[in-house]
mmCIF file of C-alpha atoms and ligand atoms in Angstrom:
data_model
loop_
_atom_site.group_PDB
_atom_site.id
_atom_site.type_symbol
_atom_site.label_atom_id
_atom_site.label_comp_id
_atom_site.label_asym_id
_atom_site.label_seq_id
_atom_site.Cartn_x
_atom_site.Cartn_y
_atom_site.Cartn_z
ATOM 1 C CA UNK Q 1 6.166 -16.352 26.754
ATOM 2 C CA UNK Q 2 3.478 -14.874 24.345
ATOM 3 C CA UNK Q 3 3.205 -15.752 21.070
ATOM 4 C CA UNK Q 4 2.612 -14.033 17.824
ATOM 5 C CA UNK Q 5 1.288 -15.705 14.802
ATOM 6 C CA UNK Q 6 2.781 -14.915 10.897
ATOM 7 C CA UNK Q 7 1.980 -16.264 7.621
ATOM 8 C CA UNK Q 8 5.608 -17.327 6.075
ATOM 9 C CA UNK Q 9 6.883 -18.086 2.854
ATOM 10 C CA UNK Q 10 9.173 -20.883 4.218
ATOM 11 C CA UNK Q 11 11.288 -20.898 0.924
ATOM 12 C CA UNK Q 12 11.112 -19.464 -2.958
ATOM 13 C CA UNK Q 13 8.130 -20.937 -4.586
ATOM 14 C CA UNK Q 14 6.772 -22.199 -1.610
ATOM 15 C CA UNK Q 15 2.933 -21.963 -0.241
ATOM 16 C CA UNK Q 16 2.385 -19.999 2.647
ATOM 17 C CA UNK Q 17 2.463 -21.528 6.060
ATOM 18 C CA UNK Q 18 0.937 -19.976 9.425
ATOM 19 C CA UNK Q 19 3.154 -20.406 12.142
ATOM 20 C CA UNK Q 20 3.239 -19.460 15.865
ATOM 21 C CA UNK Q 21 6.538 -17.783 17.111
ATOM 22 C CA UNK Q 22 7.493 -16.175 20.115
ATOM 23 C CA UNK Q 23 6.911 -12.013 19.719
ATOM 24 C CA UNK Q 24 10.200 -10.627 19.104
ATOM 25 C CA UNK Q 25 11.875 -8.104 21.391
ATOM 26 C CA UNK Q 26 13.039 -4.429 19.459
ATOM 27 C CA UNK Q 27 16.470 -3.723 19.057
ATOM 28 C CA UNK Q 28 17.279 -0.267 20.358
ATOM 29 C CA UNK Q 29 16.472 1.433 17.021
ATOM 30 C CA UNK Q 30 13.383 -0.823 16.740
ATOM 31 C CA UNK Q 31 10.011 -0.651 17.121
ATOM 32 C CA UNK Q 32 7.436 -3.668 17.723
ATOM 33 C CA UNK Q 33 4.235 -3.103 16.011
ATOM 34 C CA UNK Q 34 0.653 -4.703 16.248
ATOM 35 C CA UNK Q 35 -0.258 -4.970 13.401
ATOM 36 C CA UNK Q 36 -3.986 -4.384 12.111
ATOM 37 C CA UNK Q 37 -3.708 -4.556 8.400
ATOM 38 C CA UNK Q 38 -1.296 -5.420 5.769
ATOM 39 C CA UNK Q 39 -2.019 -4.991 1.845
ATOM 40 C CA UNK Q 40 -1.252 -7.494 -0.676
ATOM 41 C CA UNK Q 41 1.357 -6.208 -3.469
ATOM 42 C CA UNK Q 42 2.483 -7.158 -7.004
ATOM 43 C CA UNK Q 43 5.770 -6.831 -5.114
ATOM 44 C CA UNK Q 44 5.443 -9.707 -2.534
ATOM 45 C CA UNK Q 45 6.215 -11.473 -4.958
ATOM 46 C CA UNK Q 46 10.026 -10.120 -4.797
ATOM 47 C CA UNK Q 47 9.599 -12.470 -1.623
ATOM 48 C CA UNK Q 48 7.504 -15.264 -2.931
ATOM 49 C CA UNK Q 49 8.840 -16.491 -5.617
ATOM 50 C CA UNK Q 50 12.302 -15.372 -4.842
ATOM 51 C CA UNK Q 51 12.763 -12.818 -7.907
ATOM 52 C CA UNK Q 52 15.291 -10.700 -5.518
ATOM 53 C CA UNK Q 53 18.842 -11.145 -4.518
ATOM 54 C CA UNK Q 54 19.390 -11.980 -0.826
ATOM 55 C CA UNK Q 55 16.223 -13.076 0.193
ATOM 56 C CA UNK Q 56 16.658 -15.672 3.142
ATOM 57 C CA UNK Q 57 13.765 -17.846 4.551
ATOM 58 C CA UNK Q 58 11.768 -18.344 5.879
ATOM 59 C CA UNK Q 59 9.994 -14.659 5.686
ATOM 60 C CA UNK Q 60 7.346 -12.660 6.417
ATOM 61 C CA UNK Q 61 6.177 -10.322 3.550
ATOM 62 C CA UNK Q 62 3.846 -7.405 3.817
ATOM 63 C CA UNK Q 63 5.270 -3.858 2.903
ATOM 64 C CA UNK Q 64 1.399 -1.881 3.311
ATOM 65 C CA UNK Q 65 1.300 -2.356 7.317
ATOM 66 C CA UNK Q 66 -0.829 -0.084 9.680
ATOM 67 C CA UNK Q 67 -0.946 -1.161 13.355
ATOM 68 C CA UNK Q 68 -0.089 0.031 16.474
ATOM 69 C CA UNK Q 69 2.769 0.547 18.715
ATOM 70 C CA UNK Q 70 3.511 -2.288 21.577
ATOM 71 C CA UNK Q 71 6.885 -1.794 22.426
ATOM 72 C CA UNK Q 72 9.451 0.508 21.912
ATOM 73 C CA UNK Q 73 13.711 0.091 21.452
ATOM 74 C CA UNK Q 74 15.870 1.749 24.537
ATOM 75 C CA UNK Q 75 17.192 4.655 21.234
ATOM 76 C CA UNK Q 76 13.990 5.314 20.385
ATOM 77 C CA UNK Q 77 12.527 8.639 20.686
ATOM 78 C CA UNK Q 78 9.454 10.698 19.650
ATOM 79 C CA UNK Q 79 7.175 6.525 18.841
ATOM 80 C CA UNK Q 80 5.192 6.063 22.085
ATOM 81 C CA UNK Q 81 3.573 2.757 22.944
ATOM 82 C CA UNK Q 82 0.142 2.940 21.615
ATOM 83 C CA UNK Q 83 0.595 5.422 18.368
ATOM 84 C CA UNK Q 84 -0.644 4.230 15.073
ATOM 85 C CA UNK Q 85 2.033 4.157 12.271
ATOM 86 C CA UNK Q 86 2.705 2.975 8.556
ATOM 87 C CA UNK Q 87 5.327 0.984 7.293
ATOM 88 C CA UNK Q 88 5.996 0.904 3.789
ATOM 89 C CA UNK Q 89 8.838 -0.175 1.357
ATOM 90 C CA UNK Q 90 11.150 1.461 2.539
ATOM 91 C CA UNK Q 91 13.086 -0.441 5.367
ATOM 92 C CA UNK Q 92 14.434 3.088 6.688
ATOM 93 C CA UNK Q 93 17.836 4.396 6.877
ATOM 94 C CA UNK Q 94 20.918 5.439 9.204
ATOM 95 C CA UNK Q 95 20.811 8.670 9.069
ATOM 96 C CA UNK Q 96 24.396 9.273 9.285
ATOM 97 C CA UNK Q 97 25.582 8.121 5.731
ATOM 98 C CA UNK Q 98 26.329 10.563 2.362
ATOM 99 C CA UNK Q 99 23.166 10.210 0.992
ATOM 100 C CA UNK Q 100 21.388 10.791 4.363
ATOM 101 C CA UNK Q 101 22.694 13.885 4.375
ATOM 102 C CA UNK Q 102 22.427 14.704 1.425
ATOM 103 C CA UNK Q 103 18.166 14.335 1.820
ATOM 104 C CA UNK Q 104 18.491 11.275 -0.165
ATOM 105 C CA UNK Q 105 17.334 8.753 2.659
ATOM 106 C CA UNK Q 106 15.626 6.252 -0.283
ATOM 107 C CA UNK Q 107 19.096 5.296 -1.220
ATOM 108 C CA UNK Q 108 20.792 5.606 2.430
ATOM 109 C CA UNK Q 109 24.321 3.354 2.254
ATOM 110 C CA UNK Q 110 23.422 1.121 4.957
ATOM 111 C CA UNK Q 111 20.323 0.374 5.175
ATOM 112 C CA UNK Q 112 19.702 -1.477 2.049
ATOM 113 C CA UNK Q 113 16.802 -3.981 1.028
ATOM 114 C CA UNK Q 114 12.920 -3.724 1.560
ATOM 115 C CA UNK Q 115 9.886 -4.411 4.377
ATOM 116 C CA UNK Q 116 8.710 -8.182 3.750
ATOM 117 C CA UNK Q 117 11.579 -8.523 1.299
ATOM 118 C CA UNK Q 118 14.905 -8.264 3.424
ATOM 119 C CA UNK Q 119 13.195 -8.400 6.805
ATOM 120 C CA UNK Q 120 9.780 -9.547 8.134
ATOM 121 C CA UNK Q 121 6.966 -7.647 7.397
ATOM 122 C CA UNK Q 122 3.455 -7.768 8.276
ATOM 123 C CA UNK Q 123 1.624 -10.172 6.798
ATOM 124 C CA UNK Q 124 1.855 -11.308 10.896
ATOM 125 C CA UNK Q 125 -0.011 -10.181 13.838
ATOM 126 C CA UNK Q 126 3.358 -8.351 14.724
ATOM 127 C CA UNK Q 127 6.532 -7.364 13.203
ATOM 128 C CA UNK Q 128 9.388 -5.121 13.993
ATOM 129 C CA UNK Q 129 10.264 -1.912 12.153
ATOM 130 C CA UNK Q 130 12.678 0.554 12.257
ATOM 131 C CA UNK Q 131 11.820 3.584 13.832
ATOM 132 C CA UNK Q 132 13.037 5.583 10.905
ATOM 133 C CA UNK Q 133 10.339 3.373 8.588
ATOM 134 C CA UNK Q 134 7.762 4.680 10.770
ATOM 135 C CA UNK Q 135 4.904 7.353 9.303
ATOM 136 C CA UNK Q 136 2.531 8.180 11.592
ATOM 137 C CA UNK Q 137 -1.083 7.514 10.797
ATOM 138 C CA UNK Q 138 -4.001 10.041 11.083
ATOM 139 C CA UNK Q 139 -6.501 9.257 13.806
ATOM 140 C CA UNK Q 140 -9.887 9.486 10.792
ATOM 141 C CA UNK Q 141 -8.065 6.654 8.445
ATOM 142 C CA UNK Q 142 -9.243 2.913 8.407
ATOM 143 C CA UNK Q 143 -6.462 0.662 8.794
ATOM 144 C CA UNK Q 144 -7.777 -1.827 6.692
ATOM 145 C CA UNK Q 145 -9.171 0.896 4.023
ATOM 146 C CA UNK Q 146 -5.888 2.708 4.397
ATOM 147 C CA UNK Q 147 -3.251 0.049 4.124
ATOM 148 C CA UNK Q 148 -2.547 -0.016 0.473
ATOM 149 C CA UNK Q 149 -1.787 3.777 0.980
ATOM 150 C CA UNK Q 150 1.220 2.747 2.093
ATOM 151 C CA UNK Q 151 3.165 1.280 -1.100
ATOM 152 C CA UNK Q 152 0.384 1.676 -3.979
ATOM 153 C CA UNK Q 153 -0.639 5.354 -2.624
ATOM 154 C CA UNK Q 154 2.906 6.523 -1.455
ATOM 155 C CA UNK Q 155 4.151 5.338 -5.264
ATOM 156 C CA UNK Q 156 1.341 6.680 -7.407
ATOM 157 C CA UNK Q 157 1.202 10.343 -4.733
ATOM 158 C CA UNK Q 158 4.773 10.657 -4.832
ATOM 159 C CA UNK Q 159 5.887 10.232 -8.458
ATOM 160 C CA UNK Q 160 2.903 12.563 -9.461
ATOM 161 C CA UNK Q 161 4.257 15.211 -6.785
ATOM 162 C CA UNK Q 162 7.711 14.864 -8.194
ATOM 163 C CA UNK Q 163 7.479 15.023 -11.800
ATOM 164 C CA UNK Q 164 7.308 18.466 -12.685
ATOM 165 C CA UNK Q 165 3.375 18.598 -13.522
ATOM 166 C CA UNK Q 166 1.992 22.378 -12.783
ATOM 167 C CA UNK Q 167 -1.751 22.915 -11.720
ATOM 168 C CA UNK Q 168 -3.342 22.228 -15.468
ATOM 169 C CA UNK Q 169 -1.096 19.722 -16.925
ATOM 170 C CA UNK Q 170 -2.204 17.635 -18.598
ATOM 171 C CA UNK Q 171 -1.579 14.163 -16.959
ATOM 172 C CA UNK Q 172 -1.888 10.736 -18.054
ATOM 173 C CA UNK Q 173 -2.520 7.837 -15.487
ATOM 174 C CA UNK Q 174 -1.308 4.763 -17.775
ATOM 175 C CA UNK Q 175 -3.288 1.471 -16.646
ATOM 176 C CA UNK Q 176 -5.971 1.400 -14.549
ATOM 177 C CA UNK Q 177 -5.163 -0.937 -11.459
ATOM 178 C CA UNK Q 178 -4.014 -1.110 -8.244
ATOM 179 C CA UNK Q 179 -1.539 1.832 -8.536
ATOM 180 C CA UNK Q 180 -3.643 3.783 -11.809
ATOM 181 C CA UNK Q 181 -7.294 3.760 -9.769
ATOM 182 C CA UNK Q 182 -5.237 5.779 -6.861
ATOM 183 C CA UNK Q 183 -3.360 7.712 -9.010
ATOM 184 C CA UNK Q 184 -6.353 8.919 -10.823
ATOM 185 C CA UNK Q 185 -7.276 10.259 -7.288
ATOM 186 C CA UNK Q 186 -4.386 11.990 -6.647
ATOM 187 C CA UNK Q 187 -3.970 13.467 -9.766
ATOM 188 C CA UNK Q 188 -7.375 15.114 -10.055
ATOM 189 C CA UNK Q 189 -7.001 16.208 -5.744
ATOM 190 C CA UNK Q 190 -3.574 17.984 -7.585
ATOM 191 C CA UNK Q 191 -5.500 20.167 -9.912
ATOM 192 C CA UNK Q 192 -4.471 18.190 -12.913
ATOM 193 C CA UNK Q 193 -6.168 18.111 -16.503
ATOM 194 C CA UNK Q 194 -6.445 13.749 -15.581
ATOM 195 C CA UNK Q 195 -6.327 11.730 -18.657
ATOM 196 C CA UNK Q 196 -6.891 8.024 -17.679
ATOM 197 C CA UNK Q 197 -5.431 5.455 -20.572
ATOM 198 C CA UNK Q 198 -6.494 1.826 -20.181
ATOM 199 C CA UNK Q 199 -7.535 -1.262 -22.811
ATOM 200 C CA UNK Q 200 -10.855 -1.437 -23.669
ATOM 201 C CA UNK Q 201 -13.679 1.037 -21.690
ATOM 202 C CA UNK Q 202 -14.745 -1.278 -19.215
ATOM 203 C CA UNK Q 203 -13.290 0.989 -16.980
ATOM 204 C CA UNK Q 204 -13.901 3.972 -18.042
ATOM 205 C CA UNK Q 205 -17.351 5.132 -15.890
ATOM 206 C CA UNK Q 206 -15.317 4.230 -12.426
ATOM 207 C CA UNK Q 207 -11.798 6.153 -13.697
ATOM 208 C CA UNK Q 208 -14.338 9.294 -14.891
ATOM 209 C CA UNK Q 209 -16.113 8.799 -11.183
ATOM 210 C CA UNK Q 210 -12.616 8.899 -9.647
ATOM 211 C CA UNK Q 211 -12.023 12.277 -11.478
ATOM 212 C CA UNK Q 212 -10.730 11.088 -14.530
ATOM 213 C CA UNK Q 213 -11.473 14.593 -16.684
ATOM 214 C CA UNK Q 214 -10.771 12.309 -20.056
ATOM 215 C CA UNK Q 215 -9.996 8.636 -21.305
ATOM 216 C CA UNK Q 216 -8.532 7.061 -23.859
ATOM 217 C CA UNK Q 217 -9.074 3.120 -24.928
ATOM 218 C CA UNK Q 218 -5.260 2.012 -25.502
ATOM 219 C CA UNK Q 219 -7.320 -0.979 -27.563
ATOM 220 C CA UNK Q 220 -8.761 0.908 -29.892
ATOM 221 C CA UNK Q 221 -7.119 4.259 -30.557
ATOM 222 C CA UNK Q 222 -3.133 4.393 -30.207
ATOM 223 C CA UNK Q 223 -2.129 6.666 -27.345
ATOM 224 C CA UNK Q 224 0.103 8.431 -28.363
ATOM 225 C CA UNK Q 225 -1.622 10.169 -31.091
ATOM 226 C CA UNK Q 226 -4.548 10.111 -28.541
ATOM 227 C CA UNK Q 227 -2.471 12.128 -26.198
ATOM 228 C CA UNK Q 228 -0.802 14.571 -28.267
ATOM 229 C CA UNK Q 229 -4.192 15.351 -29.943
ATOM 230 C CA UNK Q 230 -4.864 16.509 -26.819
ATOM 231 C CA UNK Q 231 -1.292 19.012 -27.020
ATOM 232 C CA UNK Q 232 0.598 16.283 -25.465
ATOM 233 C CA UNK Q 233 0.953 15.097 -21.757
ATOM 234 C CA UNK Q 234 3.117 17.113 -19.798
ATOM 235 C CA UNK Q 235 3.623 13.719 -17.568
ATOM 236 C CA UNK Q 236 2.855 10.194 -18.066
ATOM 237 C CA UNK Q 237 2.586 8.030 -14.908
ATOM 238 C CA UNK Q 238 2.988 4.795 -16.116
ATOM 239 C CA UNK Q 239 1.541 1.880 -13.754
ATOM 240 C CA UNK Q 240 1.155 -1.029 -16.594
ATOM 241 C CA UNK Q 241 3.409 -3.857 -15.988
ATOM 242 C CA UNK Q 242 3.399 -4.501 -19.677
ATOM 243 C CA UNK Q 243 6.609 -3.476 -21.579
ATOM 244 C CA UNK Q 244 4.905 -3.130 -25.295
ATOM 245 C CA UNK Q 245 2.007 -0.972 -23.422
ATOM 246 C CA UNK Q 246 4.572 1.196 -21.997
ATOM 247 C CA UNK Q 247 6.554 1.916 -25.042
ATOM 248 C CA UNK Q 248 3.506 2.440 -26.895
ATOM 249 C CA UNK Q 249 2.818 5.513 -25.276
ATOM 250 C CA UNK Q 250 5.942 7.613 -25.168
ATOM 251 C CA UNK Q 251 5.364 9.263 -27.972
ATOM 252 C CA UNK Q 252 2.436 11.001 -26.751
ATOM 253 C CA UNK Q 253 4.618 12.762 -24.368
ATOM 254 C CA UNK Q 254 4.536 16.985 -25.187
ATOM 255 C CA UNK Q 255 6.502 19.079 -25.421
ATOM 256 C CA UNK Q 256 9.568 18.696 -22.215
ATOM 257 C CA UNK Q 257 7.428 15.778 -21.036
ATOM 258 C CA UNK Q 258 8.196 13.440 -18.550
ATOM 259 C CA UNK Q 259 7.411 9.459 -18.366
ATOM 260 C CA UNK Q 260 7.464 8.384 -14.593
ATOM 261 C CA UNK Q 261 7.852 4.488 -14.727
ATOM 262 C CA UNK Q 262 6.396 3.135 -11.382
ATOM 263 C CA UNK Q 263 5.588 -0.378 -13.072
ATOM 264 C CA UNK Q 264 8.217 -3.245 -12.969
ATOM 265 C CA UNK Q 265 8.193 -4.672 -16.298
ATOM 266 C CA UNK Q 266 10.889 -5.904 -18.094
ATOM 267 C CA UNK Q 267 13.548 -3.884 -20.537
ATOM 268 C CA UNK Q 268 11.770 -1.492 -22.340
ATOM 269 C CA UNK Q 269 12.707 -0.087 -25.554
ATOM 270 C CA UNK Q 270 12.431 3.479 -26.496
ATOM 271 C CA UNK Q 271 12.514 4.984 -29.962
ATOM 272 C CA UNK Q 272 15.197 8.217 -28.928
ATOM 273 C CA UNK Q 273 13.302 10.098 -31.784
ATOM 274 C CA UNK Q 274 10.212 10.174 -29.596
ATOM 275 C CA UNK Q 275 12.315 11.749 -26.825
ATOM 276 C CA UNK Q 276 14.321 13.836 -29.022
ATOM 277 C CA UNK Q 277 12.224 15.904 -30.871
ATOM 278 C CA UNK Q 278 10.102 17.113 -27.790
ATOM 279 C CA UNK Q 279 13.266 17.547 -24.984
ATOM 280 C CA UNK Q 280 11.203 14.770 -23.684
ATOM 281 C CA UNK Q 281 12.842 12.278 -21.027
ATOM 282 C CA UNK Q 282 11.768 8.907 -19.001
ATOM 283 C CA UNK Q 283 12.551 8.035 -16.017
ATOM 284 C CA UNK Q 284 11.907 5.809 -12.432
ATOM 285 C CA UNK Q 285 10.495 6.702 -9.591
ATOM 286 C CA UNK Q 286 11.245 5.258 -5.978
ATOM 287 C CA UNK Q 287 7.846 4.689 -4.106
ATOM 288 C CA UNK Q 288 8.831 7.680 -1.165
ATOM 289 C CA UNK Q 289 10.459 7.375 2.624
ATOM 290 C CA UNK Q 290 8.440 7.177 5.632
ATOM 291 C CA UNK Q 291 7.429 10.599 5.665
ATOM 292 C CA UNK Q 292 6.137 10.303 1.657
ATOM 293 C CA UNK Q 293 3.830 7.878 3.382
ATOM 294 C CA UNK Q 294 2.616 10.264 5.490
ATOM 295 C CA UNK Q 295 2.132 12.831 3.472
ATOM 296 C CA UNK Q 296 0.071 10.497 1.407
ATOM 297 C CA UNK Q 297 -2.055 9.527 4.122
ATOM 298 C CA UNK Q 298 -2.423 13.290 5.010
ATOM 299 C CA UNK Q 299 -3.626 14.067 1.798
ATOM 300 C CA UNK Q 300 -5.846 11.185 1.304
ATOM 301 C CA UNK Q 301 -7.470 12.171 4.166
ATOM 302 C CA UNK Q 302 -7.517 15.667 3.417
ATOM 303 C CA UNK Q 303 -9.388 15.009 0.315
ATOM 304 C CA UNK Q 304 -11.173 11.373 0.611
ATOM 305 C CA UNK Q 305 -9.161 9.756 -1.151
ATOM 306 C CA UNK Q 306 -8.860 5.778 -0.792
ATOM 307 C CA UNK Q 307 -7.927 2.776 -2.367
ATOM 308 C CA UNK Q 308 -11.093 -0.010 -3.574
ATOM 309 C CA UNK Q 309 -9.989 -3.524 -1.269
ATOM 310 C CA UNK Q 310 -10.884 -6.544 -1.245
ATOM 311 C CA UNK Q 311 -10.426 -8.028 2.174
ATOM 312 C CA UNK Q 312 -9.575 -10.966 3.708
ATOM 313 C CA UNK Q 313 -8.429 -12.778 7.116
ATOM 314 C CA UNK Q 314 -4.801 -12.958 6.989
ATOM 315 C CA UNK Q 315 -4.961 -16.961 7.787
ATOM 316 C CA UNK Q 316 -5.957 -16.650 4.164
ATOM 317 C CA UNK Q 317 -3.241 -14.752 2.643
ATOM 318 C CA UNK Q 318 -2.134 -18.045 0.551
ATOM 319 C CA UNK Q 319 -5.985 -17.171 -1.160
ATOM 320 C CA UNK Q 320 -5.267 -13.604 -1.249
ATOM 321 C CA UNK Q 321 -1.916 -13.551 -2.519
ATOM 322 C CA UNK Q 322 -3.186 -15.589 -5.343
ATOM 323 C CA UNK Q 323 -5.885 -13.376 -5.886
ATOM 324 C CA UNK Q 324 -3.743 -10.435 -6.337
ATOM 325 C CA UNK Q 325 -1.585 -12.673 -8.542
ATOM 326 C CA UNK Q 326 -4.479 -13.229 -11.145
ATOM 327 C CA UNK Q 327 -4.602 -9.370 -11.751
ATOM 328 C CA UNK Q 328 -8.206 -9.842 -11.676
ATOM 329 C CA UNK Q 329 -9.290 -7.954 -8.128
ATOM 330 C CA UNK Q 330 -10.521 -4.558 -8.201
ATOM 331 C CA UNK Q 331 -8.302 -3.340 -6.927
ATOM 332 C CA UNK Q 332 -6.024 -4.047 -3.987
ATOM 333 C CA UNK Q 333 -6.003 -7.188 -1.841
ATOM 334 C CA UNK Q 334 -5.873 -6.636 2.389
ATOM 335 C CA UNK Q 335 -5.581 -9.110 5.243
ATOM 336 C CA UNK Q 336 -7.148 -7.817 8.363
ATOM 337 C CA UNK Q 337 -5.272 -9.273 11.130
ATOM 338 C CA UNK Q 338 -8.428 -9.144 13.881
HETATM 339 ZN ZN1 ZN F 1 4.145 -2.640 -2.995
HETATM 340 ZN ZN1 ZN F 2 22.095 6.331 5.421
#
């Protein structure tokens, strides 16, 4: 029987543990994937330290996966053995349900839970996926370069995309990081006037070489009055995890402006005058569905666009994971499976 090897979290709180297991076979809507690389995200946590309901261990995280195809389920169509897909998030969905229907796959009634969260995902030389989670992955793109594409991309590509921003806006990446340093990226590739907001300017030379057309030091000048000097942001993608950051900058929202919240923090509170006055409005953003993902690979490609990694062997992912965890890599963590 061959045998697969994973790095599992065998219960909340616990250190990782590498283990050998036998591979598993696909159900019929599943897909078994090789997987190359898998990037390390804020969100893992979700599995490590047990922050969401219905976890069950011992699990497998990993939501940024790219690999290869090894075996297909006896339903599946259009996957052949040997493709290279994504797997994000997003565990995929039925297809048959209200919401399915309705184009609204990200909240599908059946399929409920998250990659690495709910169900194994790939910090492991293989995991299974469902075929609907698949995106498919252009032939040019790295998997190790390309992995974080897959949650940290997808997010940052897709709430941009979706918030209303014209070729022009003015947009406002809030927080340089993992998510901000793509979204910079994506923002400028959208024809956006690119305002990057971070504490301090430490980082202000790499977010200006990422396309950055402006910056503002949330340390020494307050936002807000930063951004509506400049007329006001038409969107505000905020990626800080940090609730007082977050509300510090709503009010330099314009005129019908938009907040995107793509960070997890904790409650934020809002002053409604800030909203008020401009029609302004703030809401969340789901990262994307499988084909999000690969329409953010498409694009990166399409215009260079990649995240900055720091890589390691995924037999390390205890030293990884705590890497990420210190919020002091630049700027996402991979484990390269080979
Ligand atoms: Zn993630
Ligand atoms: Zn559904």
């Amino acid at each position: 029987m061959s045998t697969m090897r994973a790095m599992i979290v065998p219960q909340a709180g616990a250190p990782f543990e590498l283990v050998e297991r036998e591979i598993p076979s696909p159900d019929p809507r599943e897909v078994l994937i090789k997987v190359q690389a898998c990037g390390v995200c804020h969100s893992d946590a979700a599995t490590v330290g047990g922050h969401f309901p219905g976890v069950e261990y011992p699990r497998v995280p990993g939501h940024e996966v790219i690999g290869t195809i090894a075996a297909v389920g006896a339903e599946v169509a259009g996957w052949p053995v040997g493709a290279r897909v994504g797997v994000g998030w997003w565990p995929g969905s039925c297809g048959y349900c209200g919401e399915c229907r309705r184009g609204q796959a990200f909240a599908c009634e059946n399929v409920r839970g998250a990659t690495g969260v709910t169900r194994d995902g790939g910090y492991a030389t293989h995991m299974l996926a469902d075929a609907s989670a698949l995106a498919r992955v252009p032939a040019s793109l790295d998997a190790v370069e390309s992995a974080p594409l897959l949650c940290a991309g997808v997010t940052t590509f897709n709430a941009i995309r979706n918030s209303g921003a014209r070729g022009g806006d003015l947009v406002a990446i809030h927080g340089i990081g993992g998510l901000g340093h793509l979204g910079i990226q994506f923002a400028a590739k959208l024809g956006f006037h690119t305002v990057a907001v971070n504490r301090g300017r430490d980082k202000e030379q790499l977010a200006r070489e990422l396309g950055a057309h402006d910056y503002i030091d949330s340390a020494a000048d307050d936002p807000a009055q930063a951004l509506r000097a400049m007329g006001g942001a038409k969107v505000i993608i905020a990626t800080v995890t940090n609730a007082e950051a977050m509300q510090a900058i709503v009010g330099g929202l314009g005129p019908r402006g938009t907040m995107m919240l793509i960070g997890a923090t904790g409650p934020i509170s809002i002053n409604p005058v800030d909203l008020i006055v401009r029609s302004a409005s703030v809401r969340g953003w789901y990262s994307g569905v499988s084909v999000d993902s690969e329409d953010t690979l498409c694009f990166s490609e399409l215009h260079a666009i990649g995240s900055m990694n720091e890589v390691y062997p995924f037999e390390q992912a205890q030293q990884a994971y705590d890497r990420m965890m210190s919020g002091q890599a630049r700027f996402r963590v991979v484990l390269r499976m080979e």
